[in-house]
Short mmCIF file of C-alpha atoms in Angstrom, two decimals:
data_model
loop_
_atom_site.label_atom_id
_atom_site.label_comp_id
_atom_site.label_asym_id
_atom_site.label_seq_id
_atom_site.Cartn_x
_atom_site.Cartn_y
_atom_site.Cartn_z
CA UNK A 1 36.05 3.07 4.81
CA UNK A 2 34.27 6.27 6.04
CA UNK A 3 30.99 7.14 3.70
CA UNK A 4 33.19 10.43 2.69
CA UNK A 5 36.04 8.39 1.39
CA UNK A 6 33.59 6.50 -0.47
CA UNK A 7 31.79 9.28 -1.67
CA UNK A 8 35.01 10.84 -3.17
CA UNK A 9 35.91 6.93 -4.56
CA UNK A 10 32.51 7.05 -6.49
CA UNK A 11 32.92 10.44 -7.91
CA UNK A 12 36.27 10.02 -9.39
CA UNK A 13 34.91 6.88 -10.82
CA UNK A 14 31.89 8.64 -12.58
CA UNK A 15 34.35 10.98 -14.78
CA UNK A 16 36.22 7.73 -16.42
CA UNK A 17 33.47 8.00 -18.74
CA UNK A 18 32.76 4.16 -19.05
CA UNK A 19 32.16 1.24 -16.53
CA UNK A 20 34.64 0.99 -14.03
CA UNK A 21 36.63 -2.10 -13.25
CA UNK A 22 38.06 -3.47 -9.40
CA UNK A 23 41.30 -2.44 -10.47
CA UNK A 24 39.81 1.70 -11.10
CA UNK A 25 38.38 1.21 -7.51
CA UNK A 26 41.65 -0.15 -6.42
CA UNK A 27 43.30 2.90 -7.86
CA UNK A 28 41.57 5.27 -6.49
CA UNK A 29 41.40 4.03 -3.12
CA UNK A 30 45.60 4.41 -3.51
CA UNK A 31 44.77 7.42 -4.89
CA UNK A 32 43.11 8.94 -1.68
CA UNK A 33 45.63 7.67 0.62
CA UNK A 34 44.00 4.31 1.27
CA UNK A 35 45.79 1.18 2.04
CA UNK A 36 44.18 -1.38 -0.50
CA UNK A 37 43.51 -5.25 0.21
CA UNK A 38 41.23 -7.84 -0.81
CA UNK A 39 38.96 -7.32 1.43
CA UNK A 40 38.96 -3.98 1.85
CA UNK A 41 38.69 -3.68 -2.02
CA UNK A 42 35.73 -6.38 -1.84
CA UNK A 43 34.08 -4.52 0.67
CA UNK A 44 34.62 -1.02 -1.40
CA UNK A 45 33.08 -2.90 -4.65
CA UNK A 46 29.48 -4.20 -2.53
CA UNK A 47 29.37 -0.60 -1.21
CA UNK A 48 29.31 1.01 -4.74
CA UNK A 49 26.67 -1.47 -5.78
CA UNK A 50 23.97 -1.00 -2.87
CA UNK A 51 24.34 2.48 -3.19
CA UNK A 52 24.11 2.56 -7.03
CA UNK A 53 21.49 0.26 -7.59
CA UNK A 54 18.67 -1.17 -5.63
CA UNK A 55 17.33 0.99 -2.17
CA UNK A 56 20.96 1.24 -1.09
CA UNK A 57 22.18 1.25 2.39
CA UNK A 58 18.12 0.40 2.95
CA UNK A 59 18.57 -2.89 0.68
CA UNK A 60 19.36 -5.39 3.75
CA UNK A 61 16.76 -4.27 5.84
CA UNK A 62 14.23 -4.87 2.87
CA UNK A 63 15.42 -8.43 2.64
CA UNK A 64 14.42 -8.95 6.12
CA UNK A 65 11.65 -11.59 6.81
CA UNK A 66 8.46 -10.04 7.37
CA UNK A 67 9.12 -6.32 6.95
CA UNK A 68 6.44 -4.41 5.83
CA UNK A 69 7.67 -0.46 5.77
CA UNK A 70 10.82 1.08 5.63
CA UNK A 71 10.44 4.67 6.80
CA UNK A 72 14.08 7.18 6.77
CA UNK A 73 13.83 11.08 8.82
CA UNK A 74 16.69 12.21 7.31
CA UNK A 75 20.47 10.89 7.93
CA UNK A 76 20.29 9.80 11.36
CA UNK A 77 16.70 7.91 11.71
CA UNK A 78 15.92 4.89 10.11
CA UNK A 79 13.00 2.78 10.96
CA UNK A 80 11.44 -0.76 10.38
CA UNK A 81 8.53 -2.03 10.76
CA UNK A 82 7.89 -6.41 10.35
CA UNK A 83 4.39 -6.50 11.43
CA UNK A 84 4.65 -6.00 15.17
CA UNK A 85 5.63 -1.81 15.19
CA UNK A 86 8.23 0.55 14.70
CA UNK A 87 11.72 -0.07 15.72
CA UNK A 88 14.91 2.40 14.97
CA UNK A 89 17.63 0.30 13.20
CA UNK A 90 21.30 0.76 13.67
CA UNK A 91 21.35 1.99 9.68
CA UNK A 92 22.41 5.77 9.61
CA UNK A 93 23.21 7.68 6.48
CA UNK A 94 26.45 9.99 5.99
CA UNK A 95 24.40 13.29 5.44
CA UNK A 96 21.01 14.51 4.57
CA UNK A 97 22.96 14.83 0.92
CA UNK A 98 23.51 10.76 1.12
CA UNK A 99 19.68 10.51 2.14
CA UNK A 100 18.46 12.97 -1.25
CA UNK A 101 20.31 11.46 -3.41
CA UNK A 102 19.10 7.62 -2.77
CA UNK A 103 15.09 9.54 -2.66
CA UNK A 104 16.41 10.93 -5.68
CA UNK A 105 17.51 8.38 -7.95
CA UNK A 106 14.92 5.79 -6.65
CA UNK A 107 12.07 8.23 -7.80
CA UNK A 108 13.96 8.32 -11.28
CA UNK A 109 13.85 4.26 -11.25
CA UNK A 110 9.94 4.77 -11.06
CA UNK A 111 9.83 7.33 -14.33
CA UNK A 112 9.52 10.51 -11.51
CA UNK A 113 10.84 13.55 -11.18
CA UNK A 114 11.98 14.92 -7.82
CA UNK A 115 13.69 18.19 -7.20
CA UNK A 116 13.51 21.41 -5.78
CA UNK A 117 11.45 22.24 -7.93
CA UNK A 118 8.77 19.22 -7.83
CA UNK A 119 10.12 18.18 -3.59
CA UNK A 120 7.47 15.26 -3.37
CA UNK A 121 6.98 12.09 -5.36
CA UNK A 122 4.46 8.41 -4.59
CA UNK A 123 5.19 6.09 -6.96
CA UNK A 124 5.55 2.50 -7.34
CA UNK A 125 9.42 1.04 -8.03
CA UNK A 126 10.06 -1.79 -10.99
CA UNK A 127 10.39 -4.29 -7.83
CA UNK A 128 6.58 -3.40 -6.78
CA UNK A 129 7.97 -1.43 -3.87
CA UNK A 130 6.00 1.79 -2.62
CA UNK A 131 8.17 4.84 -2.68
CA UNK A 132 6.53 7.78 -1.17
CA UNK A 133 10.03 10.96 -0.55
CA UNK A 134 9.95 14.42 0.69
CA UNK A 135 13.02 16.31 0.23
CA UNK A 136 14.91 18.40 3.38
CA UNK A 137 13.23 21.62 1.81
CA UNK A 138 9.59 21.01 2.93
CA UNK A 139 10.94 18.01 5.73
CA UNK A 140 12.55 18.27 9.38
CA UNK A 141 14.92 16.25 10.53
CA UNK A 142 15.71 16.03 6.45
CA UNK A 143 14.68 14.32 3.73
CA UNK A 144 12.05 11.70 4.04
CA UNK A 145 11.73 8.27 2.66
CA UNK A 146 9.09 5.72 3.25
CA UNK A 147 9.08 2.71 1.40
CA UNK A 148 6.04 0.14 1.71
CA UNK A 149 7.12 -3.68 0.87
CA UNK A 150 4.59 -5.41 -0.78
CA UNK A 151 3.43 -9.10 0.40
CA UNK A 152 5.98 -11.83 -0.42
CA UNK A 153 3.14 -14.44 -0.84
CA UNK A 154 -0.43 -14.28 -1.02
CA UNK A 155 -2.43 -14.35 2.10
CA UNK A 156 -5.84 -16.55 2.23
CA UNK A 157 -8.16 -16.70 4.47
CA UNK A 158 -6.83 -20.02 6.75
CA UNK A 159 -3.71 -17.73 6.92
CA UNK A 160 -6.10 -15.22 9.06
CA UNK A 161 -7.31 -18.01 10.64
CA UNK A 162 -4.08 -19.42 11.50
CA UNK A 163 -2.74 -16.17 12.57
CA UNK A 164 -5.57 -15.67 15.46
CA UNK A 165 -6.74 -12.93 13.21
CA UNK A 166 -10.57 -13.76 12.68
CA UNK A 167 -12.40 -17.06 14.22
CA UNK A 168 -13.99 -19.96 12.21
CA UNK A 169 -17.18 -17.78 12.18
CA UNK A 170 -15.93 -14.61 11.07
CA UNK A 171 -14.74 -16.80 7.83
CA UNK A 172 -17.77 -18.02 7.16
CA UNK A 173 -19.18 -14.62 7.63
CA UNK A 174 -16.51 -13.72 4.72
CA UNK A 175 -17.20 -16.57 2.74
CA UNK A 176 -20.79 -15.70 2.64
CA UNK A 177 -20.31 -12.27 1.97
CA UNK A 178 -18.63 -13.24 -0.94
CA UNK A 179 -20.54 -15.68 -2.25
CA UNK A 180 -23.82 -13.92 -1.91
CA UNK A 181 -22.31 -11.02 -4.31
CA UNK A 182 -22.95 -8.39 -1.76
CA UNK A 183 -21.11 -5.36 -1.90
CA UNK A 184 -18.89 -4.18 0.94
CA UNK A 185 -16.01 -1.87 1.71
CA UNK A 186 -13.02 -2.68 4.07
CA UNK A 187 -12.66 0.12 6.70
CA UNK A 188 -9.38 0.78 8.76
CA UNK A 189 -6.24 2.65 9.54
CA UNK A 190 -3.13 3.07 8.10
CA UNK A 191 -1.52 -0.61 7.92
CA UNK A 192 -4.20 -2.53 9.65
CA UNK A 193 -4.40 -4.58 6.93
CA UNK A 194 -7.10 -3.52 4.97
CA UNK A 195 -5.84 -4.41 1.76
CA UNK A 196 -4.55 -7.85 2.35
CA UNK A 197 -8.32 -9.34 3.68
CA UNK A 198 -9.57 -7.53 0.66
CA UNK A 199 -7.27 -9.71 -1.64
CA UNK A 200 -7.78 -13.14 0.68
CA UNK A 201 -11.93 -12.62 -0.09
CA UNK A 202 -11.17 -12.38 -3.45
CA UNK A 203 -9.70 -15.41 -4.16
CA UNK A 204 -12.47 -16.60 -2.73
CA UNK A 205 -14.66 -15.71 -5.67
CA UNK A 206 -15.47 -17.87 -8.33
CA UNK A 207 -13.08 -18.37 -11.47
CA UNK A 208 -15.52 -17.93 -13.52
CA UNK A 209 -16.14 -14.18 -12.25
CA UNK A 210 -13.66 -11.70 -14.05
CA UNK A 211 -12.10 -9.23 -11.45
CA UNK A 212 -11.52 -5.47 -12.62
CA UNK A 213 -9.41 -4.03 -10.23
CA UNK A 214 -8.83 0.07 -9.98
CA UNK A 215 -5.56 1.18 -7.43
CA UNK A 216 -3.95 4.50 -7.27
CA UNK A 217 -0.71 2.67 -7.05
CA UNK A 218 -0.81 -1.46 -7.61
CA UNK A 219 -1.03 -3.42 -4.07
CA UNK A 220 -3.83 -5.54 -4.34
CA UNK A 221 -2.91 -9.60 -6.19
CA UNK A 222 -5.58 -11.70 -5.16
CA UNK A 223 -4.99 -15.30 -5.96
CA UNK A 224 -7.51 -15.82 -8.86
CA UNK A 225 -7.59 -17.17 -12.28
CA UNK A 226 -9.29 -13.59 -14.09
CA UNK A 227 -7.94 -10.47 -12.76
CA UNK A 228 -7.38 -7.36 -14.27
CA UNK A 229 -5.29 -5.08 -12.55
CA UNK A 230 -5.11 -1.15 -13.78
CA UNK A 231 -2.56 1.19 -11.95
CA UNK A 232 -3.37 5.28 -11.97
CA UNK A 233 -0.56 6.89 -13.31
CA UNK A 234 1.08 10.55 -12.04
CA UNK A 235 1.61 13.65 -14.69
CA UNK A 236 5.30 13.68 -16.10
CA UNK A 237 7.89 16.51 -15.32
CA UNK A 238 5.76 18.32 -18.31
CA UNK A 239 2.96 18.10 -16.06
CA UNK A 240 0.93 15.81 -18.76
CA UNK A 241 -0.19 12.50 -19.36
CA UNK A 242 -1.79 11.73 -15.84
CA UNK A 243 -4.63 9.00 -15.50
CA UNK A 244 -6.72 9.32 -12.07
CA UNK A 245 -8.50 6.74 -10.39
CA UNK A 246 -11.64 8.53 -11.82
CA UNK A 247 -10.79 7.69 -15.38
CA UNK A 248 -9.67 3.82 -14.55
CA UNK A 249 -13.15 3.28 -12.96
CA UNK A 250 -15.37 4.57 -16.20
CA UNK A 251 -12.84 2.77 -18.10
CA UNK A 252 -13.32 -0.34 -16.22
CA UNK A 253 -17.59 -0.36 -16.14
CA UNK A 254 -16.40 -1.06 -19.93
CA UNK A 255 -14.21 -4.42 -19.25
CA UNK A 256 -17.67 -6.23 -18.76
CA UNK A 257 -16.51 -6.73 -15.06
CA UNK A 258 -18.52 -9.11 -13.23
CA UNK A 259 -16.79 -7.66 -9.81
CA UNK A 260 -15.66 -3.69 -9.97
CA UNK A 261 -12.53 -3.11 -7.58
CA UNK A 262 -11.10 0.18 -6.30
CA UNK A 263 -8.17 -1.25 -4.36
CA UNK A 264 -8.51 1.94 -1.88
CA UNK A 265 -11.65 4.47 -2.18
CA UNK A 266 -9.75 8.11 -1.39
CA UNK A 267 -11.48 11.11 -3.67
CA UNK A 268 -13.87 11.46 -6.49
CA UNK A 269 -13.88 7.93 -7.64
CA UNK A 270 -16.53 7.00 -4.97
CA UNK A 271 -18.93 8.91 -6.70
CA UNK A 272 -18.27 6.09 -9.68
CA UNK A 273 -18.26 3.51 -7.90
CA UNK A 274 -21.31 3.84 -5.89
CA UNK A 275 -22.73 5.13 -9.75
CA UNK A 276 -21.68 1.72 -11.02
CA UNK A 277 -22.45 -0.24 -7.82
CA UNK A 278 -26.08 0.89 -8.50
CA UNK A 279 -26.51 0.07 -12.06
CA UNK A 280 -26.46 -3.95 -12.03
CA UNK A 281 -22.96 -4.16 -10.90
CA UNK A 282 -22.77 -7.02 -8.21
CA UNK A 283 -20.75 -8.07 -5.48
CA UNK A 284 -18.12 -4.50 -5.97
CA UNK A 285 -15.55 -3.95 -3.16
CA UNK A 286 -12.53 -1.97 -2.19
CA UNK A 287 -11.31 -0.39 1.08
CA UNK A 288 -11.47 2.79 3.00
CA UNK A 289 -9.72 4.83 5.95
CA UNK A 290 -11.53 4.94 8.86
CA UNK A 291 -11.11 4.53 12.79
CA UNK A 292 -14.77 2.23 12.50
CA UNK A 293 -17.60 1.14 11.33
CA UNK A 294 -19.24 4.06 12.87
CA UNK A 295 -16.97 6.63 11.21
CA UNK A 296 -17.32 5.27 7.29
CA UNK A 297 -20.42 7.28 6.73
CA UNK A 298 -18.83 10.38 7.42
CA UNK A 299 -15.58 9.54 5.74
CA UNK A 300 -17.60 8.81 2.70
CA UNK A 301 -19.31 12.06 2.23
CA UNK A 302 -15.97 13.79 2.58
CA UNK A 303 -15.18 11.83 -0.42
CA UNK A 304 -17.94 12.23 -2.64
CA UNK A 305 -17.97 16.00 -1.94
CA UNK A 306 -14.73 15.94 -3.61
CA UNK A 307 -16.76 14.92 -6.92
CA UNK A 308 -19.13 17.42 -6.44
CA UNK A 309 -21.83 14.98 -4.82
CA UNK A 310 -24.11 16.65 -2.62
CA UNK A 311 -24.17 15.28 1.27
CA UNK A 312 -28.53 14.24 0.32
CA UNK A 313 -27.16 12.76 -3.48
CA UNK A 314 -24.22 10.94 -1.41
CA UNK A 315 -26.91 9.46 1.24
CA UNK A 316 -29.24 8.00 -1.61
CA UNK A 317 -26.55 6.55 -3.23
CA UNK A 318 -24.29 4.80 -0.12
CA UNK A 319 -27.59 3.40 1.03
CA UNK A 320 -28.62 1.76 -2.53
CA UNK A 321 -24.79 0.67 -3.21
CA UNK A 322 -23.17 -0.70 -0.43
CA UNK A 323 -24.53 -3.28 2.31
CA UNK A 324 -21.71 -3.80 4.53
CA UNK A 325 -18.28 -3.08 6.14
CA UNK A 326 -15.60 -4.75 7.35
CA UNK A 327 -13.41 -3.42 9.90
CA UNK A 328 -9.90 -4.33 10.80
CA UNK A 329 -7.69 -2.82 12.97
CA UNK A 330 -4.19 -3.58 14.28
CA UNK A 331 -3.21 -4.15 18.00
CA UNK A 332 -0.56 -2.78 19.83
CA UNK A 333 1.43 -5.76 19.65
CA UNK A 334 0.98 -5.62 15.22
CA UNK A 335 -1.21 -7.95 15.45
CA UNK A 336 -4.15 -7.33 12.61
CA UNK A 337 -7.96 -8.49 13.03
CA UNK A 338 -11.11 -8.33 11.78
CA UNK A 339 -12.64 -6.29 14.80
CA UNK A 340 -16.16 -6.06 13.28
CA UNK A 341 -18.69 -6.06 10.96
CA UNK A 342 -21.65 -3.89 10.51
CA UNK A 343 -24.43 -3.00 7.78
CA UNK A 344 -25.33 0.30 6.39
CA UNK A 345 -29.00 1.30 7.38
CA UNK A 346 -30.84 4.33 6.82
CA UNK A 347 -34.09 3.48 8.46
CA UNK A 348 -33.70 6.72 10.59
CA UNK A 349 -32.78 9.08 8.45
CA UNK A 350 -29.21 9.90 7.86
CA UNK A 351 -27.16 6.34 6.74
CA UNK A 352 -25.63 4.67 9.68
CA UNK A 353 -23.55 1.91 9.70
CA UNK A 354 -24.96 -0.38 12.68
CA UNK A 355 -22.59 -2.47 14.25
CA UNK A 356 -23.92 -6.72 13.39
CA UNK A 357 -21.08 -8.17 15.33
CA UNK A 358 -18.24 -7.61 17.19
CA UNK A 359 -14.86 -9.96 17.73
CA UNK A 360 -13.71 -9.41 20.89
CA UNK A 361 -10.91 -12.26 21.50
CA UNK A 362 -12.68 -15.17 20.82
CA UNK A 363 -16.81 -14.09 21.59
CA UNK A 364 -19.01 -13.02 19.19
CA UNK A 365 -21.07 -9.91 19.94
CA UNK A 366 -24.10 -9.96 18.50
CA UNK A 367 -25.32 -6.25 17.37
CA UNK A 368 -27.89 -3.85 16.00
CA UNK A 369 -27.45 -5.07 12.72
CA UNK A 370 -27.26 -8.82 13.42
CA UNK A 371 -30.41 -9.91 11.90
CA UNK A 372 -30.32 -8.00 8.90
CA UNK A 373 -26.66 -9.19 8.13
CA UNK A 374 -28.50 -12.66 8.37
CA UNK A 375 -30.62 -11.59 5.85
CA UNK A 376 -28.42 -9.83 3.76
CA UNK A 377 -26.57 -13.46 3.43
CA UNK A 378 -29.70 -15.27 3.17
#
């Protein structure tokens, strides 16, 4: 059966006016010049349903072990990615039609609108999935789909181990961060795995230490016995009832959080966090995009300026907050690491973030910073 023929099969069925049965499908298959057995009419029946319900033609390559992102460029590009890369899949859509109307009726599943009028839409599906779509009107090759799959179990920090990912020292280093209530910020690209170390450290904390966790859209599920979790939410088609990241974070400095979370730092929230990171509020986290260590300073001034915190203002404050950074990156081969750790310092003038040691295979590099990271864990 041709995607045409069963596009024409699932339009007569949606005028019956009621759930349709095998024998409508049967019937209409006749009715289109089909010749109708079992298995054809089995096969006809598990087509309908992927592309009805679920992520459609997508839905078997989201059941795949390991697979992390889903990303569609219109009809005729499909791409997976199970933590070692990008790799076309033999999955093709009929048209750039087939392609809007899955982006389409996914972002409904998720409470969003997306049209011509309103041709983007990130959201979060009932199933914890990641749906970011841009229709074929802003888009070339077509409309865009990128789906990120969230962790099927949690990680800990023996599964970095395991994995090669950091040495028995870098754990410790982790460990100690964690339990000296130090606040830090995980630094990396896109998919380097910032977020999953950030949930392995804490489960590492304490049970008795209630978690208040911020995110822009829900990723972060540490393994621990007191977590709060609150999840932004995006204006409806009205254009009303929006909650930033901004609001969450004053809301949560009044959930008498022993640990304040923003699951990824991205615009004016900083300036709250490094407010409430400064008033008593120990051992605060979350993770940011940058290329390194070296980079973060920068990358957070961009950020503050965005809630109207002046580059001097933003200097005080990142030097009285936050102590240290953790970078991970990901290999060419996939393969995530902790690459580094440094410590913010502003001994010179402008804040720095000195490199304390390196990972390079399995050598530690001792750095700038080294000393005062031993202090700083004292």
């Amino acid at each position: 059966m041709t995607d045409e023929q069963l596009e024409v099969v699932r339009m007569r069925l949606a005028v019956l006016g009621r759930t349709y049965t095998p024998a409508d499908v049967a019937q209409v298959m006749r009715a289109i010049g089909l010749v109708v057995s079992d298995a054809l009419l089995l096969r006809c029946l598990e087509l309908l349903r992927r592309t009805s319900v679920g992520c459609g033609p997508l839905e078997e390559l989201l059941s795949l072990p390991g697979v992390t992102d889903v990303l569609v460029n219109g009809p005729d590009q499909v791409y997976l990615d199970q933590g070692c890369g990008l790799r076309i899949t033999d999955v093709r859509f009929g048209s750039d039609e087939q392609v809007r109307r899955l982006a389409v009726r996914l972002a409904a599943a998720a409470g969003r609108r997306l049209d011509d009028a309103s041709p983007c839409v990130d959201a979060r599906l009932p199933s914890g999935i990641r749906l970011h779509a841009v229709l074929s009107a802003l888009a070339d090759p077509g409309t865009c789909i990128s789906l990120r799959i969230p962790a099927r179990r949690r990680f800990t920090i023996g599964d970095w181990l395991d994995a090669g990912s950091i040495t028995e020292e870098c754990a410790e280093l982790l460990r100690a961060i964690i339990d000296s209530r130090t606040a830090f910020l995980v630094s990396g690209g896109t998919g380097s795995g910032k977020t999953t170390l950030l949930a392995a450290m804490l489960s590492l904390v304490p049970a008795e230490h209630r978690l208040v966790i911020c995110e822009d859209s829900r990723e972060l599920d540490p393994d621990h016995a007191h977590c709060i979790r609150l999840e932004a939410r995006q204006p409806n088609a009205e254009g009303t009832g929006a909650v930033t990241l901004t609001q969450l974070v004053r809301q949560a400095l009044r959930m008498r959080p022993d640990r304040l979370i923003v699951g990824e730092v991205r615009g004016a929230e900083l300036c709250d966090l490094l407010s409430a990171l400064n008033t008593g509020h120990e051992g605060g986290c979350g993770t940011v995009h940058a290329n390194s260590v070296a980079d973060v300073p920068a990358r957070l001034e961009a950020l503050a300026a965005l809630g109207g915190l002046a580059r001097e203002a933003t200097q005080a404050q990142v030097a009285a907050a936050l102590k240290i950074v953790i970078h991970v990156a990901r290999a060419e081969d996939g393969n995530r690491k902790v690459s580094g750790i440094g410590i913010v310092d502003r001994s010179r003038g402008d804040v720095r973030v000195l490199p304390a040691v390196s990972f390079e295979g399995k050598d530690i590099v001792a750095g700038e910073g080294h000393a005062e990271l031993k202090r700083i864990l004292q």
